[in-house]
Amino acid sequence: MTLTAEERSIIMESIRDIPDFPKPGIVFKDITTLLGNPQAFDTLMNHLEKRYAGYELDYVAGIDARGFIFGAALADRLNVGFVPVRKKGKLPYTTVAEKYSLEYGFDEVEIHIDSFGENGLCPSGTPAKVLLIDDLIATGGTAKAAASLIDKVGAECVEACFIMELGFLNGKEGIEAPVYSVLELD
Ligand code: AMP
């Protein structure tokens, strides 16, 4: 399931580049302009809905914070549950956490231990099928940590989906699950 050239350009042109944010040398991909453009947002969500309609997902898990927006909208369209993968210290119940390296130091993401049911199992006894989603994959550190959290609680990450992939950073190589990126950027 791929985008038509027209759909691709509607989505691509709705994303704004902010040079040197949050620090010199980084081109920040600003998706607030996509969200504020109903035609672009709907084109993207229609595409994601079509792609994942046949995956028989049980949950969509979105990464803090922009992954929440796309993930929650997609979960609602697919009529499945939504699970937030949060930065450390935000979730109130018992959590499972995973650290990952940043350029300097480390960060940590966590989910509730019962996010995907007890032991990550569906009522039928099979591991819950989870789609992981975020706005962008750069080095892949955040997504790798999030995918391993899904594993840790007993569920199955069936795919990791990104609106944008910075291909030159090869971030998807560290992720065990299949990776789908709507837009691959050079
Ligand atoms: P990484 O762990 O290096 O793959 O970084 C991915 C996370 O950082 C995602 O949650 C993105 O939202 C954010 N991110 C990294 N680089 C950029 C960028 N150039 N523009 C926008 N967001 C970015």
Short mmCIF file of N, CA and C and ligand atoms in Angstrom, two decimals:
data_model
loop_
_atom_site.label_atom_id
_atom_site.label_comp_id
_atom_site.label_asym_id
_atom_site.label_seq_id
_atom_site.Cartn_x
_atom_site.Cartn_y
_atom_site.Cartn_z
N MET A 1 0.86 -1.20 0.00
CA MET A 1 0.00 0.00 0.00
C MET A 1 0.89 1.24 0.00
N THR A 2 1.01 1.87 -1.16
CA THR A 2 1.88 3.06 -1.22
C THR A 2 1.05 4.30 -1.53
N LEU A 3 1.64 5.44 -1.30
CA LEU A 3 0.97 6.71 -1.57
C LEU A 3 0.99 7.00 -3.05
N THR A 4 -0.04 7.67 -3.57
CA THR A 4 0.05 8.18 -4.93
C THR A 4 0.98 9.40 -4.88
N ALA A 5 1.46 9.81 -6.06
CA ALA A 5 2.36 10.97 -6.11
C ALA A 5 1.65 12.21 -5.57
N GLU A 6 0.35 12.31 -5.86
CA GLU A 6 -0.40 13.48 -5.39
C GLU A 6 -0.54 13.48 -3.87
N GLU A 7 -0.87 12.30 -3.30
CA GLU A 7 -1.00 12.21 -1.84
C GLU A 7 0.34 12.54 -1.17
N ARG A 8 1.39 12.01 -1.77
CA ARG A 8 2.73 12.23 -1.21
C ARG A 8 3.04 13.73 -1.16
N SER A 9 2.74 14.42 -2.27
CA SER A 9 3.11 15.84 -2.26
C SER A 9 2.19 16.66 -1.35
N ILE A 10 0.92 16.26 -1.21
CA ILE A 10 0.04 16.97 -0.26
C ILE A 10 0.61 16.87 1.16
N ILE A 11 1.05 15.67 1.53
CA ILE A 11 1.58 15.47 2.90
C ILE A 11 2.93 16.16 3.05
N MET A 12 3.81 15.90 2.09
CA MET A 12 5.17 16.44 2.13
C MET A 12 5.17 17.98 2.24
N GLU A 13 4.34 18.60 1.40
CA GLU A 13 4.33 20.07 1.38
C GLU A 13 3.70 20.68 2.63
N SER A 14 2.98 19.85 3.39
CA SER A 14 2.35 20.39 4.61
C SER A 14 3.30 20.39 5.80
N ILE A 15 4.45 19.76 5.66
CA ILE A 15 5.41 19.69 6.78
C ILE A 15 6.44 20.80 6.60
N ARG A 16 6.68 21.52 7.72
CA ARG A 16 7.56 22.70 7.64
C ARG A 16 8.94 22.36 8.19
N ASP A 17 9.97 22.79 7.46
CA ASP A 17 11.35 22.61 7.93
C ASP A 17 11.77 23.82 8.76
N ILE A 18 12.29 23.57 9.96
CA ILE A 18 12.81 24.66 10.80
C ILE A 18 14.31 24.42 10.98
N PRO A 19 15.14 25.17 10.25
CA PRO A 19 16.59 24.96 10.38
C PRO A 19 17.10 25.39 11.75
N ASP A 20 18.10 24.66 12.22
CA ASP A 20 18.80 25.00 13.48
C ASP A 20 17.89 25.00 14.71
N PHE A 21 16.93 24.08 14.75
CA PHE A 21 16.11 23.88 15.95
C PHE A 21 16.14 22.39 16.30
N PRO A 22 16.32 22.00 17.55
CA PRO A 22 16.54 22.84 18.74
C PRO A 22 17.98 23.30 18.91
N LYS A 23 18.86 22.87 17.98
CA LYS A 23 20.24 23.38 18.08
C LYS A 23 20.84 23.49 16.68
N PRO A 24 21.94 24.22 16.52
CA PRO A 24 22.52 24.41 15.20
C PRO A 24 22.81 23.08 14.50
N GLY A 25 22.50 23.04 13.20
CA GLY A 25 22.79 21.84 12.41
C GLY A 25 21.62 20.89 12.28
N ILE A 26 20.61 21.01 13.15
CA ILE A 26 19.43 20.13 13.06
C ILE A 26 18.35 20.83 12.24
N VAL A 27 17.77 20.09 11.26
CA VAL A 27 16.59 20.62 10.56
C VAL A 27 15.38 19.94 11.19
N PHE A 28 14.62 20.69 11.95
CA PHE A 28 13.47 20.13 12.67
C PHE A 28 12.28 20.03 11.73
N LYS A 29 11.69 18.84 11.68
CA LYS A 29 10.51 18.60 10.83
C LYS A 29 9.27 18.92 11.65
N ASP A 30 8.65 20.04 11.35
CA ASP A 30 7.53 20.56 12.14
C ASP A 30 6.21 20.05 11.58
N ILE A 31 5.55 19.15 12.33
CA ILE A 31 4.28 18.58 11.84
C ILE A 31 3.06 19.38 12.31
N THR A 32 3.26 20.48 13.04
CA THR A 32 2.09 21.29 13.44
C THR A 32 1.39 21.85 12.20
N THR A 33 2.15 22.09 11.14
CA THR A 33 1.55 22.63 9.92
C THR A 33 0.76 21.54 9.17
N LEU A 34 1.16 20.28 9.34
CA LEU A 34 0.38 19.17 8.77
C LEU A 34 -0.94 19.04 9.55
N LEU A 35 -0.84 19.09 10.87
CA LEU A 35 -2.04 18.94 11.71
C LEU A 35 -3.04 20.07 11.48
N GLY A 36 -2.53 21.25 11.16
CA GLY A 36 -3.39 22.41 10.93
C GLY A 36 -3.97 22.47 9.53
N ASN A 37 -3.61 21.49 8.71
CA ASN A 37 -4.07 21.44 7.31
C ASN A 37 -5.00 20.24 7.16
N PRO A 38 -6.32 20.45 7.19
CA PRO A 38 -7.24 19.31 7.22
C PRO A 38 -7.10 18.38 6.02
N GLN A 39 -6.78 18.93 4.86
CA GLN A 39 -6.63 18.05 3.68
C GLN A 39 -5.42 17.13 3.85
N ALA A 40 -4.30 17.69 4.35
CA ALA A 40 -3.09 16.89 4.51
C ALA A 40 -3.27 15.85 5.62
N PHE A 41 -3.86 16.27 6.74
CA PHE A 41 -4.06 15.34 7.87
C PHE A 41 -4.98 14.20 7.44
N ASP A 42 -6.05 14.53 6.73
CA ASP A 42 -7.00 13.50 6.30
C ASP A 42 -6.37 12.57 5.27
N THR A 43 -5.56 13.13 4.36
CA THR A 43 -4.88 12.29 3.35
C THR A 43 -3.97 11.28 4.06
N LEU A 44 -3.23 11.77 5.05
CA LEU A 44 -2.34 10.89 5.81
C LEU A 44 -3.12 9.82 6.56
N MET A 45 -4.16 10.23 7.27
CA MET A 45 -4.91 9.26 8.09
C MET A 45 -5.65 8.25 7.21
N ASN A 46 -6.15 8.68 6.04
CA ASN A 46 -6.79 7.72 5.12
C ASN A 46 -5.78 6.67 4.66
N HIS A 47 -4.57 7.12 4.37
CA HIS A 47 -3.52 6.21 3.93
C HIS A 47 -3.20 5.20 5.04
N LEU A 48 -3.00 5.69 6.25
CA LEU A 48 -2.65 4.79 7.35
C LEU A 48 -3.80 3.82 7.64
N GLU A 49 -5.01 4.33 7.59
CA GLU A 49 -6.18 3.47 7.85
C GLU A 49 -6.25 2.33 6.82
N LYS A 50 -6.03 2.69 5.55
CA LYS A 50 -6.08 1.67 4.48
C LYS A 50 -4.97 0.64 4.69
N ARG A 51 -3.76 1.14 5.00
CA ARG A 51 -2.63 0.22 5.16
C ARG A 51 -2.86 -0.78 6.28
N TYR A 52 -3.40 -0.30 7.42
CA TYR A 52 -3.46 -1.16 8.60
C TYR A 52 -4.81 -1.84 8.83
N ALA A 53 -5.77 -1.58 7.96
CA ALA A 53 -7.10 -2.18 8.13
C ALA A 53 -7.02 -3.71 8.14
N GLY A 54 -6.10 -4.28 7.36
CA GLY A 54 -6.03 -5.74 7.27
C GLY A 54 -5.05 -6.40 8.24
N TYR A 55 -4.47 -5.65 9.15
CA TYR A 55 -3.44 -6.21 10.04
C TYR A 55 -4.01 -6.90 11.30
N GLU A 56 -5.30 -6.80 11.49
CA GLU A 56 -5.95 -7.37 12.68
C GLU A 56 -5.23 -6.96 13.97
N LEU A 57 -4.98 -5.66 14.09
CA LEU A 57 -4.30 -5.13 15.28
C LEU A 57 -5.21 -5.20 16.50
N ASP A 58 -4.57 -5.28 17.67
CA ASP A 58 -5.30 -5.14 18.93
C ASP A 58 -5.10 -3.75 19.53
N TYR A 59 -3.91 -3.16 19.28
CA TYR A 59 -3.60 -1.84 19.85
C TYR A 59 -2.71 -1.05 18.89
N VAL A 60 -2.81 0.27 19.02
CA VAL A 60 -1.80 1.17 18.45
C VAL A 60 -1.10 1.82 19.65
N ALA A 61 0.24 1.79 19.65
CA ALA A 61 1.02 2.43 20.72
C ALA A 61 1.75 3.63 20.12
N GLY A 62 1.54 4.82 20.71
CA GLY A 62 2.15 6.04 20.18
C GLY A 62 3.25 6.54 21.11
N ILE A 63 4.33 7.03 20.51
CA ILE A 63 5.47 7.51 21.30
C ILE A 63 5.29 8.99 21.65
N ASP A 64 5.56 9.32 22.92
CA ASP A 64 5.52 10.66 23.51
C ASP A 64 6.32 11.63 22.63
N ALA A 65 5.80 12.74 22.17
CA ALA A 65 4.43 13.19 22.33
C ALA A 65 3.71 13.23 20.97
N ARG A 66 4.45 13.41 19.88
CA ARG A 66 3.75 13.54 18.59
C ARG A 66 3.15 12.24 18.11
N GLY A 67 3.71 11.11 18.57
CA GLY A 67 3.14 9.81 18.23
C GLY A 67 1.75 9.63 18.82
N PHE A 68 1.44 10.39 19.90
CA PHE A 68 0.10 10.30 20.50
C PHE A 68 -0.96 10.79 19.52
N ILE A 69 -0.62 11.83 18.78
CA ILE A 69 -1.62 12.48 17.92
C ILE A 69 -2.01 11.53 16.78
N PHE A 70 -1.00 11.03 16.08
CA PHE A 70 -1.28 10.13 14.94
C PHE A 70 -1.81 8.79 15.44
N GLY A 71 -1.22 8.30 16.53
CA GLY A 71 -1.60 6.99 17.07
C GLY A 71 -3.03 6.96 17.56
N ALA A 72 -3.43 7.99 18.29
CA ALA A 72 -4.80 8.00 18.83
C ALA A 72 -5.82 8.13 17.70
N ALA A 73 -5.51 8.97 16.71
CA ALA A 73 -6.43 9.13 15.58
C ALA A 73 -6.56 7.81 14.80
N LEU A 74 -5.43 7.12 14.62
CA LEU A 74 -5.46 5.85 13.88
C LEU A 74 -6.19 4.77 14.67
N ALA A 75 -5.91 4.68 15.97
CA ALA A 75 -6.58 3.66 16.80
C ALA A 75 -8.09 3.83 16.72
N ASP A 76 -8.55 5.08 16.76
CA ASP A 76 -9.99 5.32 16.69
C ASP A 76 -10.55 4.88 15.34
N ARG A 77 -9.81 5.18 14.27
CA ARG A 77 -10.29 4.76 12.94
C ARG A 77 -10.34 3.24 12.81
N LEU A 78 -9.37 2.55 13.46
CA LEU A 78 -9.30 1.09 13.34
C LEU A 78 -10.13 0.38 14.41
N ASN A 79 -10.71 1.19 15.30
CA ASN A 79 -11.52 0.64 16.38
C ASN A 79 -10.73 -0.31 17.29
N VAL A 80 -9.48 0.09 17.61
CA VAL A 80 -8.65 -0.68 18.56
C VAL A 80 -8.21 0.28 19.68
N GLY A 81 -7.58 -0.29 20.72
CA GLY A 81 -7.14 0.53 21.84
C GLY A 81 -5.91 1.35 21.50
N PHE A 82 -5.72 2.44 22.26
CA PHE A 82 -4.52 3.26 22.10
C PHE A 82 -3.72 3.21 23.40
N VAL A 83 -2.39 3.04 23.28
CA VAL A 83 -1.50 3.00 24.44
C VAL A 83 -0.42 4.07 24.29
N PRO A 84 -0.28 4.98 25.28
CA PRO A 84 0.80 5.97 25.20
C PRO A 84 2.10 5.40 25.76
N VAL A 85 3.18 5.52 24.98
CA VAL A 85 4.53 5.20 25.47
C VAL A 85 5.09 6.53 25.95
N ARG A 86 5.28 6.66 27.29
CA ARG A 86 5.57 7.98 27.84
C ARG A 86 7.02 8.13 28.30
N LYS A 87 7.46 9.37 28.34
CA LYS A 87 8.74 9.67 28.95
C LYS A 87 8.63 9.38 30.45
N LYS A 88 9.76 9.05 31.05
CA LYS A 88 9.77 8.58 32.44
C LYS A 88 9.07 9.54 33.42
N GLY A 89 8.33 8.94 34.35
CA GLY A 89 7.77 9.70 35.46
C GLY A 89 6.38 10.26 35.23
N LYS A 90 5.75 9.95 34.11
CA LYS A 90 4.44 10.54 33.80
C LYS A 90 3.27 9.60 34.07
N LEU A 91 3.53 8.29 34.08
CA LEU A 91 2.42 7.34 34.19
C LEU A 91 2.15 6.99 35.66
N PRO A 92 0.88 6.94 36.06
CA PRO A 92 0.57 6.80 37.48
C PRO A 92 0.58 5.37 38.04
N TYR A 93 0.39 4.36 37.19
CA TYR A 93 0.25 2.98 37.69
C TYR A 93 1.63 2.28 37.58
N THR A 94 1.69 0.99 37.85
CA THR A 94 2.95 0.22 37.77
C THR A 94 3.47 0.24 36.33
N THR A 95 4.74 0.56 36.18
CA THR A 95 5.29 0.70 34.82
C THR A 95 6.45 -0.27 34.56
N VAL A 96 6.72 -0.44 33.27
CA VAL A 96 7.92 -1.13 32.80
C VAL A 96 8.69 -0.09 31.99
N ALA A 97 10.01 0.00 32.23
CA ALA A 97 10.80 1.08 31.61
C ALA A 97 11.95 0.55 30.79
N GLU A 98 12.39 1.36 29.84
CA GLU A 98 13.54 1.01 29.00
C GLU A 98 14.36 2.27 28.75
N LYS A 99 15.67 2.15 29.02
CA LYS A 99 16.57 3.29 28.80
C LYS A 99 17.09 3.27 27.37
N TYR A 100 17.44 4.44 26.86
CA TYR A 100 18.13 4.49 25.57
C TYR A 100 19.09 5.66 25.57
N SER A 101 20.12 5.53 24.72
CA SER A 101 21.19 6.53 24.72
C SER A 101 20.81 7.73 23.88
N LEU A 102 21.22 8.89 24.34
CA LEU A 102 21.15 10.11 23.55
C LEU A 102 22.58 10.52 23.22
N GLU A 103 22.72 11.60 22.49
CA GLU A 103 24.07 12.07 22.16
C GLU A 103 24.88 12.27 23.45
N TYR A 104 24.24 12.91 24.43
CA TYR A 104 24.87 13.06 25.74
C TYR A 104 23.91 12.46 26.77
N GLY A 105 24.33 11.40 27.44
CA GLY A 105 23.51 10.80 28.48
C GLY A 105 22.48 9.83 27.95
N PHE A 106 21.35 9.70 28.68
CA PHE A 106 20.33 8.76 28.26
C PHE A 106 18.95 9.30 28.61
N ASP A 107 17.94 8.67 28.04
CA ASP A 107 16.55 8.99 28.35
C ASP A 107 15.84 7.67 28.64
N GLU A 108 14.59 7.74 29.02
CA GLU A 108 13.88 6.52 29.40
C GLU A 108 12.41 6.65 29.01
N VAL A 109 11.85 5.57 28.44
CA VAL A 109 10.41 5.56 28.14
C VAL A 109 9.76 4.45 28.96
N GLU A 110 8.47 4.59 29.20
CA GLU A 110 7.78 3.55 29.97
C GLU A 110 6.32 3.40 29.54
N ILE A 111 5.79 2.22 29.87
CA ILE A 111 4.36 1.94 29.65
C ILE A 111 3.80 1.29 30.92
N HIS A 112 2.51 1.32 31.06
CA HIS A 112 1.89 0.58 32.16
C HIS A 112 2.05 -0.91 31.89
N ILE A 113 2.29 -1.64 32.97
CA ILE A 113 2.57 -3.08 32.85
C ILE A 113 1.41 -3.84 32.19
N ASP A 114 0.17 -3.34 32.39
CA ASP A 114 -1.00 -4.04 31.84
C ASP A 114 -1.58 -3.33 30.61
N SER A 115 -0.73 -2.55 29.94
CA SER A 115 -1.22 -1.76 28.78
C SER A 115 -1.92 -2.61 27.72
N PHE A 116 -1.39 -3.82 27.51
CA PHE A 116 -1.92 -4.68 26.43
C PHE A 116 -2.64 -5.90 27.01
N GLY A 117 -3.20 -5.76 28.21
CA GLY A 117 -3.84 -6.88 28.90
C GLY A 117 -2.83 -7.57 29.81
N GLU A 118 -3.32 -8.45 30.68
CA GLU A 118 -2.43 -9.15 31.61
C GLU A 118 -1.43 -10.00 30.83
N ASN A 119 -0.15 -9.83 31.13
CA ASN A 119 0.96 -10.51 30.42
C ASN A 119 0.96 -10.22 28.92
N GLY A 120 0.34 -9.13 28.50
CA GLY A 120 0.33 -8.76 27.08
C GLY A 120 -0.53 -9.67 26.22
N LEU A 121 -1.40 -10.43 26.87
CA LEU A 121 -2.19 -11.43 26.13
C LEU A 121 -3.62 -10.97 25.90
N CYS A 122 -4.15 -11.32 24.73
CA CYS A 122 -5.56 -11.10 24.42
C CYS A 122 -6.40 -12.11 25.21
N PRO A 123 -7.70 -11.89 25.30
CA PRO A 123 -8.55 -12.88 25.99
C PRO A 123 -8.41 -14.28 25.39
N SER A 124 -8.05 -14.39 24.10
CA SER A 124 -7.89 -15.71 23.47
C SER A 124 -6.58 -16.39 23.89
N GLY A 125 -5.70 -15.67 24.60
CA GLY A 125 -4.43 -16.26 25.06
C GLY A 125 -3.26 -16.00 24.13
N THR A 126 -3.48 -15.32 23.02
CA THR A 126 -2.38 -15.00 22.09
C THR A 126 -1.84 -13.60 22.40
N PRO A 127 -0.53 -13.37 22.11
CA PRO A 127 0.03 -12.04 22.37
C PRO A 127 -0.73 -10.97 21.58
N ALA A 128 -0.99 -9.84 22.24
CA ALA A 128 -1.68 -8.73 21.58
C ALA A 128 -0.82 -8.21 20.43
N LYS A 129 -1.46 -7.93 19.30
CA LYS A 129 -0.75 -7.40 18.12
C LYS A 129 -0.77 -5.87 18.19
N VAL A 130 0.44 -5.31 18.22
CA VAL A 130 0.57 -3.88 18.47
C VAL A 130 1.30 -3.20 17.31
N LEU A 131 0.75 -2.09 16.85
CA LEU A 131 1.45 -1.22 15.90
C LEU A 131 2.05 -0.07 16.70
N LEU A 132 3.35 0.13 16.53
CA LEU A 132 4.03 1.26 17.18
C LEU A 132 4.09 2.42 16.19
N ILE A 133 3.83 3.64 16.66
CA ILE A 133 3.84 4.78 15.73
C ILE A 133 4.49 6.01 16.35
N ASP A 134 5.25 6.74 15.52
CA ASP A 134 5.79 8.04 15.93
C ASP A 134 5.84 8.93 14.69
N ASP A 135 6.10 10.22 14.91
CA ASP A 135 6.13 11.13 13.75
C ASP A 135 7.39 10.93 12.93
N LEU A 136 8.51 10.63 13.60
CA LEU A 136 9.79 10.64 12.85
C LEU A 136 10.77 9.66 13.47
N ILE A 137 11.51 8.94 12.62
CA ILE A 137 12.62 8.12 13.12
C ILE A 137 13.92 8.76 12.64
N ALA A 138 14.80 9.03 13.61
CA ALA A 138 16.12 9.59 13.30
C ALA A 138 17.15 8.50 13.56
N THR A 139 17.77 8.47 14.75
CA THR A 139 18.74 7.39 15.04
C THR A 139 18.04 6.07 15.35
N GLY A 140 16.77 6.13 15.70
CA GLY A 140 16.02 4.91 16.01
C GLY A 140 16.05 4.51 17.48
N GLY A 141 16.79 5.24 18.30
CA GLY A 141 16.92 4.88 19.71
C GLY A 141 15.60 4.86 20.46
N THR A 142 14.79 5.88 20.24
CA THR A 142 13.51 5.98 20.94
C THR A 142 12.59 4.82 20.53
N ALA A 143 12.51 4.59 19.23
CA ALA A 143 11.60 3.55 18.72
C ALA A 143 12.07 2.15 19.15
N LYS A 144 13.37 1.95 19.17
CA LYS A 144 13.90 0.63 19.59
C LYS A 144 13.51 0.36 21.04
N ALA A 145 13.68 1.38 21.89
CA ALA A 145 13.32 1.22 23.31
C ALA A 145 11.81 0.96 23.44
N ALA A 146 11.01 1.69 22.68
CA ALA A 146 9.56 1.53 22.75
C ALA A 146 9.15 0.13 22.27
N ALA A 147 9.77 -0.34 21.20
CA ALA A 147 9.43 -1.68 20.68
C ALA A 147 9.82 -2.75 21.70
N SER A 148 10.94 -2.56 22.39
CA SER A 148 11.32 -3.60 23.35
C SER A 148 10.43 -3.59 24.59
N LEU A 149 9.81 -2.44 24.89
CA LEU A 149 8.84 -2.41 25.99
C LEU A 149 7.61 -3.27 25.65
N ILE A 150 7.19 -3.20 24.38
CA ILE A 150 6.03 -3.99 23.94
C ILE A 150 6.33 -5.48 24.13
N ASP A 151 7.54 -5.87 23.73
CA ASP A 151 8.03 -7.25 23.92
C ASP A 151 8.08 -7.65 25.39
N LYS A 152 8.65 -6.73 26.20
CA LYS A 152 8.87 -7.01 27.63
C LYS A 152 7.59 -7.37 28.35
N VAL A 153 6.48 -6.72 27.98
CA VAL A 153 5.22 -7.02 28.69
C VAL A 153 4.46 -8.16 28.03
N GLY A 154 5.05 -8.81 27.03
CA GLY A 154 4.46 -10.04 26.47
C GLY A 154 3.64 -9.87 25.21
N ALA A 155 3.51 -8.61 24.72
CA ALA A 155 2.75 -8.39 23.48
C ALA A 155 3.70 -8.49 22.28
N GLU A 156 3.16 -8.29 21.07
CA GLU A 156 3.97 -8.42 19.86
C GLU A 156 3.91 -7.13 19.05
N CYS A 157 5.09 -6.56 18.77
CA CYS A 157 5.14 -5.37 17.92
C CYS A 157 5.14 -5.86 16.46
N VAL A 158 4.01 -5.73 15.77
CA VAL A 158 3.91 -6.29 14.42
C VAL A 158 4.51 -5.36 13.37
N GLU A 159 4.58 -4.07 13.67
CA GLU A 159 5.23 -3.12 12.76
C GLU A 159 5.49 -1.82 13.52
N ALA A 160 6.53 -1.11 13.08
CA ALA A 160 6.78 0.24 13.60
C ALA A 160 6.58 1.19 12.43
N CYS A 161 5.73 2.21 12.64
CA CYS A 161 5.34 3.10 11.54
C CYS A 161 5.75 4.54 11.88
N PHE A 162 6.30 5.21 10.89
CA PHE A 162 6.73 6.60 11.08
C PHE A 162 6.19 7.44 9.93
N ILE A 163 5.84 8.68 10.22
CA ILE A 163 5.41 9.55 9.13
C ILE A 163 6.63 9.92 8.29
N MET A 164 7.77 10.15 8.97
CA MET A 164 9.01 10.49 8.26
C MET A 164 10.17 9.65 8.78
N GLU A 165 11.07 9.31 7.84
CA GLU A 165 12.29 8.59 8.21
C GLU A 165 13.49 9.36 7.65
N LEU A 166 14.45 9.67 8.52
CA LEU A 166 15.69 10.29 8.04
C LEU A 166 16.61 9.13 7.62
N GLY A 167 16.51 8.76 6.35
CA GLY A 167 17.14 7.54 5.84
C GLY A 167 18.64 7.47 6.08
N PHE A 168 19.31 8.61 6.01
CA PHE A 168 20.77 8.62 6.11
C PHE A 168 21.26 8.23 7.50
N LEU A 169 20.37 8.19 8.49
CA LEU A 169 20.79 7.80 9.85
C LEU A 169 20.60 6.29 10.11
N ASN A 170 20.01 5.59 9.15
CA ASN A 170 19.83 4.13 9.25
C ASN A 170 19.17 3.69 10.56
N GLY A 171 18.28 4.52 11.09
CA GLY A 171 17.69 4.23 12.39
C GLY A 171 16.91 2.93 12.44
N LYS A 172 16.33 2.52 11.31
CA LYS A 172 15.46 1.35 11.37
C LYS A 172 16.23 0.04 11.54
N GLU A 173 17.56 0.11 11.31
CA GLU A 173 18.34 -1.12 11.39
C GLU A 173 18.33 -1.78 12.77
N GLY A 174 18.19 -0.97 13.82
CA GLY A 174 18.20 -1.55 15.17
C GLY A 174 16.85 -2.09 15.63
N ILE A 175 15.83 -1.93 14.81
CA ILE A 175 14.48 -2.33 15.25
C ILE A 175 14.14 -3.70 14.67
N GLU A 176 13.75 -4.61 15.56
CA GLU A 176 13.50 -5.99 15.10
C GLU A 176 12.23 -6.11 14.27
N ALA A 177 11.22 -5.33 14.62
CA ALA A 177 9.94 -5.41 13.90
C ALA A 177 10.10 -4.81 12.50
N PRO A 178 9.23 -5.18 11.56
CA PRO A 178 9.23 -4.50 10.26
C PRO A 178 8.97 -3.01 10.46
N VAL A 179 9.57 -2.20 9.58
CA VAL A 179 9.41 -0.74 9.69
C VAL A 179 8.74 -0.22 8.42
N TYR A 180 7.74 0.65 8.60
CA TYR A 180 7.12 1.33 7.45
C TYR A 180 7.20 2.83 7.67
N SER A 181 7.76 3.54 6.72
CA SER A 181 7.81 5.00 6.79
C SER A 181 7.01 5.57 5.64
N VAL A 182 6.09 6.47 5.95
CA VAL A 182 5.27 7.09 4.90
C VAL A 182 6.15 7.89 3.95
N LEU A 183 7.05 8.71 4.52
CA LEU A 183 7.97 9.52 3.71
C LEU A 183 9.40 9.21 4.09
N GLU A 184 10.20 8.78 3.12
CA GLU A 184 11.64 8.58 3.40
C GLU A 184 12.38 9.79 2.89
N LEU A 185 13.11 10.45 3.78
CA LEU A 185 13.79 11.69 3.44
C LEU A 185 15.30 11.47 3.38
N ASP A 186 15.95 12.10 2.41
CA ASP A 186 17.41 11.95 2.29
C ASP A 186 18.12 13.05 3.08
P1 AMP B 1 15.60 9.06 17.45
O1 AMP B 1 15.48 8.35 18.78
O2 AMP B 1 16.97 9.61 17.21
O3 AMP B 1 15.11 8.20 16.31
O4 AMP B 1 14.68 10.35 17.54
C1 AMP B 1 13.31 10.25 17.32
C2 AMP B 1 12.52 11.19 18.20
O5 AMP B 1 13.06 12.50 18.20
C3 AMP B 1 11.12 11.30 17.67
O6 AMP B 1 10.20 11.26 18.77
C4 AMP B 1 11.06 12.61 16.91
O7 AMP B 1 9.84 13.26 17.14
C5 AMP B 1 12.26 13.41 17.45
N1 AMP B 1 13.12 13.95 16.37
C6 AMP B 1 14.40 13.59 16.11
N2 AMP B 1 14.92 14.29 15.09
C7 AMP B 1 13.93 15.14 14.67
C8 AMP B 1 13.82 16.12 13.61
N3 AMP B 1 14.83 16.39 12.77
N4 AMP B 1 12.64 16.76 13.47
C9 AMP B 1 11.59 16.50 14.29
N5 AMP B 1 11.64 15.60 15.30
C10 AMP B 1 12.78 14.91 15.50
#
